[in-house]
CSV table of C-alpha atoms in Angstrom, one decimal:
chain,number,residue,atom,x,y,z
A,1,MET,CA,-10.1,-3.3,-19.3
A,2,LEU,CA,-10.0,-4.4,-15.3
A,3,ARG,CA,-6.9,-6.3,-14.0
A,4,ALA,CA,-7.2,-8.6,-11.7
A,5,LEU,CA,-5.7,-11.1,-9.0
A,6,ALA,CA,-7.2,-14.1,-8.1
A,7,VAL,CA,-6.2,-15.5,-4.2
A,8,ASP,CA,-7.2,-19.2,-3.4
A,9,ASP,CA,-5.0,-21.8,-1.4
A,10,GLU,CA,-6.1,-24.8,-3.3
A,11,ARG,CA,-4.3,-24.9,-6.2
A,12,PRO,CA,-7.2,-26.4,-9.0
A,13,SER,CA,-9.6,-23.7,-7.2
A,14,LEU,CA,-6.8,-21.1,-8.6
A,15,GLU,CA,-6.4,-22.8,-11.9
A,16,GLU,CA,-10.1,-23.3,-12.4
A,17,LEU,CA,-11.6,-19.1,-11.6
A,18,LEU,CA,-7.9,-17.7,-13.8
A,19,TYR,CA,-9.4,-19.9,-16.5
A,20,LEU,CA,-12.9,-18.2,-16.2
A,21,LEU,CA,-11.5,-15.0,-15.4
A,22,ASN,CA,-9.1,-14.9,-19.1
A,23,ALA,CA,-12.1,-16.0,-20.7
A,24,ASP,CA,-14.6,-13.5,-20.2
A,25,PRO,CA,-13.5,-10.3,-22.2
A,26,ARG,CA,-13.6,-7.4,-19.5
A,27,ILE,CA,-11.0,-9.0,-18.0
A,28,GLY,CA,-7.9,-7.7,-19.5
A,29,SER,CA,-4.9,-9.2,-17.2
A,30,ALA,CA,-5.6,-11.8,-14.4
A,31,GLU,CA,-3.0,-13.3,-11.6
A,32,GLY,CA,-3.2,-15.9,-9.5
A,33,ALA,CA,-1.8,-15.5,-5.6
A,34,GLY,CA,-1.4,-19.0,-3.3
A,35,ASP,CA,-2.2,-17.1,-0.8
A,36,ALA,CA,-2.8,-13.9,1.4
A,37,THR,CA,1.0,-13.4,2.1
A,38,GLU,CA,2.0,-13.5,-1.6
A,39,ALA,CA,-1.5,-11.9,-3.0
A,40,LEU,CA,0.0,-8.9,-0.3
A,41,ARG,CA,3.1,-8.8,-1.5
A,42,ARG,CA,1.3,-7.9,-5.3
A,43,LEU,CA,-0.6,-5.5,-4.2
A,44,ASN,CA,2.3,-3.6,-2.2
A,45,ARG,CA,3.5,-3.7,-5.8
A,46,ALA,CA,0.5,-2.4,-7.3
A,47,LEU,CA,0.5,0.1,-4.5
A,48,GLU,CA,3.9,1.6,-5.1
A,49,SER,CA,3.4,1.7,-9.3
A,50,GLY,CA,0.2,3.9,-9.3
A,51,PRO,CA,-3.4,3.1,-10.1
A,52,SER,CA,-2.4,3.9,-14.0
A,53,GLY,CA,1.3,2.3,-13.8
A,54,PRO,CA,1.7,-1.0,-14.9
A,55,GLU,CA,1.7,-3.0,-11.9
A,56,ALA,CA,-1.8,-2.4,-10.9
A,57,ILE,CA,-4.6,-4.5,-9.1
A,58,ASP,CA,-8.5,-3.1,-9.8
A,59,VAL,CA,-9.8,-5.8,-8.2
A,60,VAL,CA,-8.3,-8.9,-5.8
A,61,PHE,CA,-11.5,-12.6,-6.5
A,62,LEU,CA,-10.5,-14.0,-2.7
A,63,ASP,CA,-11.3,-16.9,-1.0
A,64,ILE,CA,-12.2,-16.7,2.3
A,65,GLN,CA,-11.0,-19.4,4.2
A,66,MET,CA,-6.9,-20.1,3.8
A,67,PRO,CA,-3.5,-20.3,7.1
A,68,GLY,CA,-2.4,-17.6,7.9
A,69,LEU,CA,-4.4,-14.3,7.0
A,70,ASP,CA,-7.5,-15.8,6.3
A,71,GLY,CA,-9.9,-13.2,3.5
A,72,LEU,CA,-11.4,-10.7,5.2
A,73,ASP,CA,-8.4,-10.5,6.8
A,74,LEU,CA,-6.5,-9.3,3.8
A,75,ALA,CA,-10.2,-7.5,2.8
A,76,ARG,CA,-9.2,-5.4,6.2
A,77,LEU,CA,-5.7,-4.3,5.4
A,78,LEU,CA,-6.5,-3.4,1.8
A,79,THR,CA,-9.1,-0.5,3.5
A,80,GLY,CA,-5.5,1.4,4.1
A,81,PHE,CA,-4.3,1.6,1.4
A,82,ALA,CA,-5.0,5.1,-0.7
A,83,GLN,CA,-7.1,3.4,-3.2
A,84,PRO,CA,-7.9,-0.4,-3.3
A,85,PRO,CA,-8.7,-2.4,-5.8
A,86,LEU,CA,-12.3,-3.7,-5.6
A,87,VAL,CA,-13.0,-6.7,-3.8
A,88,VAL,CA,-15.3,-10.3,-4.6
A,89,PHE,CA,-15.1,-12.6,-2.8
A,90,VAL,CA,-15.1,-16.5,-3.8
A,91,THR,CA,-15.8,-18.9,-0.9
A,92,ALA,CA,-17.2,-22.4,-0.4
A,93,HIS,CA,-18.7,-20.9,2.6
A,94,GLU,CA,-21.7,-18.6,3.1
A,95,ASP,CA,-21.4,-17.7,6.9
A,96,PHE,CA,-19.5,-15.0,6.3
A,97,ALA,CA,-21.4,-12.5,4.2
A,98,VAL,CA,-22.6,-9.9,6.8
A,99,GLN,CA,-19.0,-9.8,7.4
A,100,ALA,CA,-18.1,-9.5,3.7
A,101,PHE,CA,-20.8,-6.9,2.4
A,102,ASP,CA,-19.8,-4.6,5.8
A,103,LEU,CA,-16.4,-4.8,3.4
A,104,LYS,CA,-17.8,-3.0,1.5
A,105,ALA,CA,-17.2,-6.9,-1.1
A,106,VAL,CA,-18.9,-5.8,-5.0
A,107,ASP,CA,-19.9,-9.5,-5.4
A,108,TYR,CA,-20.0,-12.7,-2.5
A,109,VAL,CA,-19.3,-15.9,-5.3
A,110,LEU,CA,-20.4,-19.1,-3.9
A,111,LYS,CA,-18.2,-22.6,-4.6
A,112,PRO,CA,-18.4,-24.4,-7.1
A,113,VAL,CA,-17.8,-21.0,-9.3
A,114,ARG,CA,-20.2,-21.0,-12.0
A,115,LYS,CA,-18.7,-19.3,-15.4
A,116,GLU,CA,-22.5,-17.2,-15.8
A,117,ARG,CA,-22.6,-15.9,-12.3
A,118,LEU,CA,-18.4,-15.4,-12.2
A,119,ALA,CA,-19.7,-13.1,-14.7
A,120,GLU,CA,-22.2,-10.9,-13.2
A,121,ALA,CA,-19.7,-10.3,-10.8
A,122,VAL,CA,-16.6,-9.4,-13.2
A,123,ARG,CA,-20.0,-6.9,-14.4
A,124,ARG,CA,-20.6,-5.4,-10.8
A,125,ALA,CA,-16.9,-4.7,-10.6
A,126,ALA,CA,-16.4,-2.9,-14.7
A,127,GLU,CA,-19.2,-0.7,-13.1
A,128,ARG,CA,-18.3,0.0,-10.0
A,129,SER,CA,-14.7,0.9,-11.5
A,130,ASP,CA,-15.3,2.5,-14.2
A,131,ALA,CA,-17.3,5.5,-11.4
A,132,GLY,CA,-14.3,6.9,-11.3
A,133,PRO,CA,-12.4,6.6,-7.7
A,134,ARG,CA,-13.3,4.1,-5.4
A,135,ILE,CA,-14.3,4.7,-1.9
A,136,PRO,CA,-13.0,2.3,0.7
A,137,VAL,CA,-15.6,1.5,4.3
A,138,HIS,CA,-13.5,2.9,6.9
A,139,GLU,CA,-11.6,6.5,6.2
A,140,PRO,CA,-8.3,6.1,4.1
A,141,ASP,CA,-5.8,6.3,6.3
A,142,PRO,CA,-2.5,7.7,3.4
A,143,ASP,CA,-1.0,8.1,7.1
A,144,HIS,CA,0.7,5.4,6.3
A,145,ILE,CA,2.8,2.2,4.2
A,146,PRO,CA,2.6,-0.7,3.9
A,147,VAL,CA,6.5,-2.1,4.6
A,148,GLU,CA,7.5,-5.8,4.7
A,149,LEU,CA,8.3,-8.1,7.4
A,150,GLY,CA,9.7,-11.7,7.8
A,151,GLY,CA,7.2,-12.6,4.2
A,152,VAL,CA,4.5,-10.6,6.1
A,153,THR,CA,3.0,-7.2,4.9
A,154,ARG,CA,2.7,-4.7,7.9
A,155,PHE,CA,1.6,-0.6,7.6
A,156,VAL,CA,4.3,2.0,9.5
A,157,SER,CA,2.4,4.9,10.5
A,158,VAL,CA,3.9,7.8,8.5
A,159,ASP,CA,4.0,9.4,12.1
A,160,ASP,CA,6.6,7.4,13.7
A,161,ILE,CA,8.8,7.7,10.5
A,162,THR,CA,11.8,10.2,12.5
A,163,HIS,CA,13.9,10.5,8.1
A,164,VAL,CA,14.0,8.3,5.3
A,165,GLU,CA,17.8,7.4,4.0
A,166,ALA,CA,17.9,6.6,-0.8
A,167,GLN,CA,19.5,3.5,-1.3
A,168,GLY,CA,19.2,4.0,-4.8
A,169,ASP,CA,15.9,2.7,-6.5
A,170,TYR,CA,15.2,1.9,-2.6
A,171,ALA,CA,14.0,3.9,0.6
A,172,ARG,CA,15.2,3.1,4.2
A,173,LEU,CA,12.5,4.8,6.2
A,174,HIS,CA,14.0,5.1,9.9
A,175,THR,CA,11.5,4.8,12.9
A,176,GLY,CA,12.5,4.4,16.7
A,177,ARG,CA,12.0,1.0,16.3
A,178,GLY,CA,13.6,0.3,13.8
A,179,SER,CA,14.2,1.1,9.9
A,180,HIS,CA,12.4,-0.9,6.8
A,181,LEU,CA,13.9,-0.7,3.2
A,182,VAL,CA,10.6,-0.6,1.3
A,183,ARG,CA,11.2,0.3,-2.7
A,184,ILE,CA,10.3,3.3,-3.6
A,185,PRO,CA,12.4,6.2,-4.6
A,186,LEU,CA,13.2,9.5,-2.1
A,187,SER,CA,11.2,11.6,-4.8
A,188,THR,CA,9.2,10.1,-4.9
A,189,LEU,CA,8.1,9.9,-1.0
A,190,GLU,CA,9.8,13.5,-0.9
A,191,GLU,CA,6.4,14.2,-3.1
A,192,ARG,CA,4.1,12.1,-1.5
A,193,TRP,CA,5.1,13.9,2.4
A,194,ARG,CA,6.0,17.4,1.7
A,195,THR,CA,2.0,18.0,3.1
A,196,ARG,CA,3.2,15.6,5.5
A,197,GLY,CA,6.2,17.9,7.6
A,198,PHE,CA,9.2,15.7,5.1
A,199,VAL,CA,11.6,18.7,4.1
A,200,ARG,CA,14.7,17.4,2.1
A,201,ILE,CA,18.0,18.3,3.5
A,202,HIS,CA,20.4,16.1,1.7
A,203,ARG,CA,20.6,14.3,-1.6
A,204,ARG,CA,20.4,11.3,0.4
A,205,HIS,CA,17.6,12.2,3.1
A,206,LEU,CA,14.4,14.0,4.1
A,207,VAL,CA,13.4,14.5,7.3
A,208,ALA,CA,10.1,15.4,9.5
A,209,LEU,CA,10.0,18.1,11.2
A,210,ARG,CA,7.8,17.1,14.4
A,211,HIS,CA,11.2,14.6,14.9
A,212,VAL,CA,14.2,17.4,14.4
A,213,GLY,CA,15.6,17.9,18.4
A,214,GLU,CA,17.9,20.5,17.9
A,215,LEU,CA,19.7,22.6,14.2
A,216,ARG,CA,23.4,22.7,15.1
A,217,LEU,CA,26.2,25.0,13.4
A,218,ASP,CA,29.5,24.6,13.9
A,219,ALA,CA,32.8,25.5,11.4
A,220,GLY,CA,30.3,26.2,8.9
A,221,THR,CA,28.6,23.4,8.2
A,222,VAL,CA,24.9,22.7,9.7
A,223,SER,CA,23.2,19.6,11.2
A,224,VAL,CA,20.4,18.0,12.6
A,225,LEU,CA,19.9,16.1,15.7
A,226,VAL,CA,16.9,13.7,15.0
A,227,GLY,CA,16.4,11.2,17.9
A,228,ALA,CA,19.6,10.1,18.5
A,229,GLU,CA,21.3,10.7,15.1
A,230,GLU,CA,23.1,14.0,13.6
A,231,LEU,CA,22.2,13.7,10.0
A,232,GLN,CA,24.1,16.4,7.6
A,233,VAL,CA,22.4,19.6,6.5
A,234,SER,CA,23.3,19.9,2.7
A,235,ARG,CA,24.5,23.8,1.8
A,236,ARG,CA,21.4,24.2,-0.7
A,237,HIS,CA,18.9,23.6,2.1
A,238,ALA,CA,20.0,24.7,5.6
A,239,ARG,CA,18.6,28.4,4.9
A,240,GLU,CA,15.4,26.4,3.9
A,241,LEU,CA,15.7,24.1,6.8
A,242,ARG,CA,16.1,27.5,8.9
A,243,ASP,CA,13.3,28.7,8.0
A,244,LEU,CA,10.6,25.8,8.1
A,245,LEU,CA,11.7,25.1,12.0
A,246,MET,CA,11.3,28.8,13.1
A,247,ARG,CA,8.0,28.5,12.3
A,248,ARG,CA,7.8,25.6,13.5
A,249,PRO,CA,5.0,25.2,15.9
């Protein structure tokens, strides 16, 4: 059963598409978004949830010509996801088919949408979904994380993140140019980025070893200098951190 997201800035077209999708027995759920920004917010939740999580999206039925970020731009952004959803373009224009298939779209459906034609697109998506892990057209980019800035989702390079601070069920990512709040627990990021050189130094902090400038010992307390910020290291993590820094290339 596919979990679908339909994206179209024209409300009647969106409602008709959702009606047809919900009538297809291969569609387990279908949600709508009125523009690419709203869709990115929803897909960000899907990314955080994981491919088997309750917020997951399997396939996006995507209009192309929309104000602001258009459908092709959104599809390109999705290639930055570790496991991007499948994409079916649904548009009134034939001119973008080559670009759409360059982005490895599952199908390209022209408006007005016929029930039989959409059913064929759903069939192709279901077959592709059952074929195993999906590989995006571009090289997957696990070194980036989506963050929301003023209603727009952008991708921050993990290499630019100096340290991460726990804030309840959220985490604040610190870079040299500012910070970003994401709805991901610190423990999840610790596990996800363990092989990326991040290490826990405190119940509230992860640091990127490559950004640690100094290890400081003062009257039995340990701290590290990350950029211009000094962070306390808990006693239980001090020995491991020191060993890791000593072995750092």
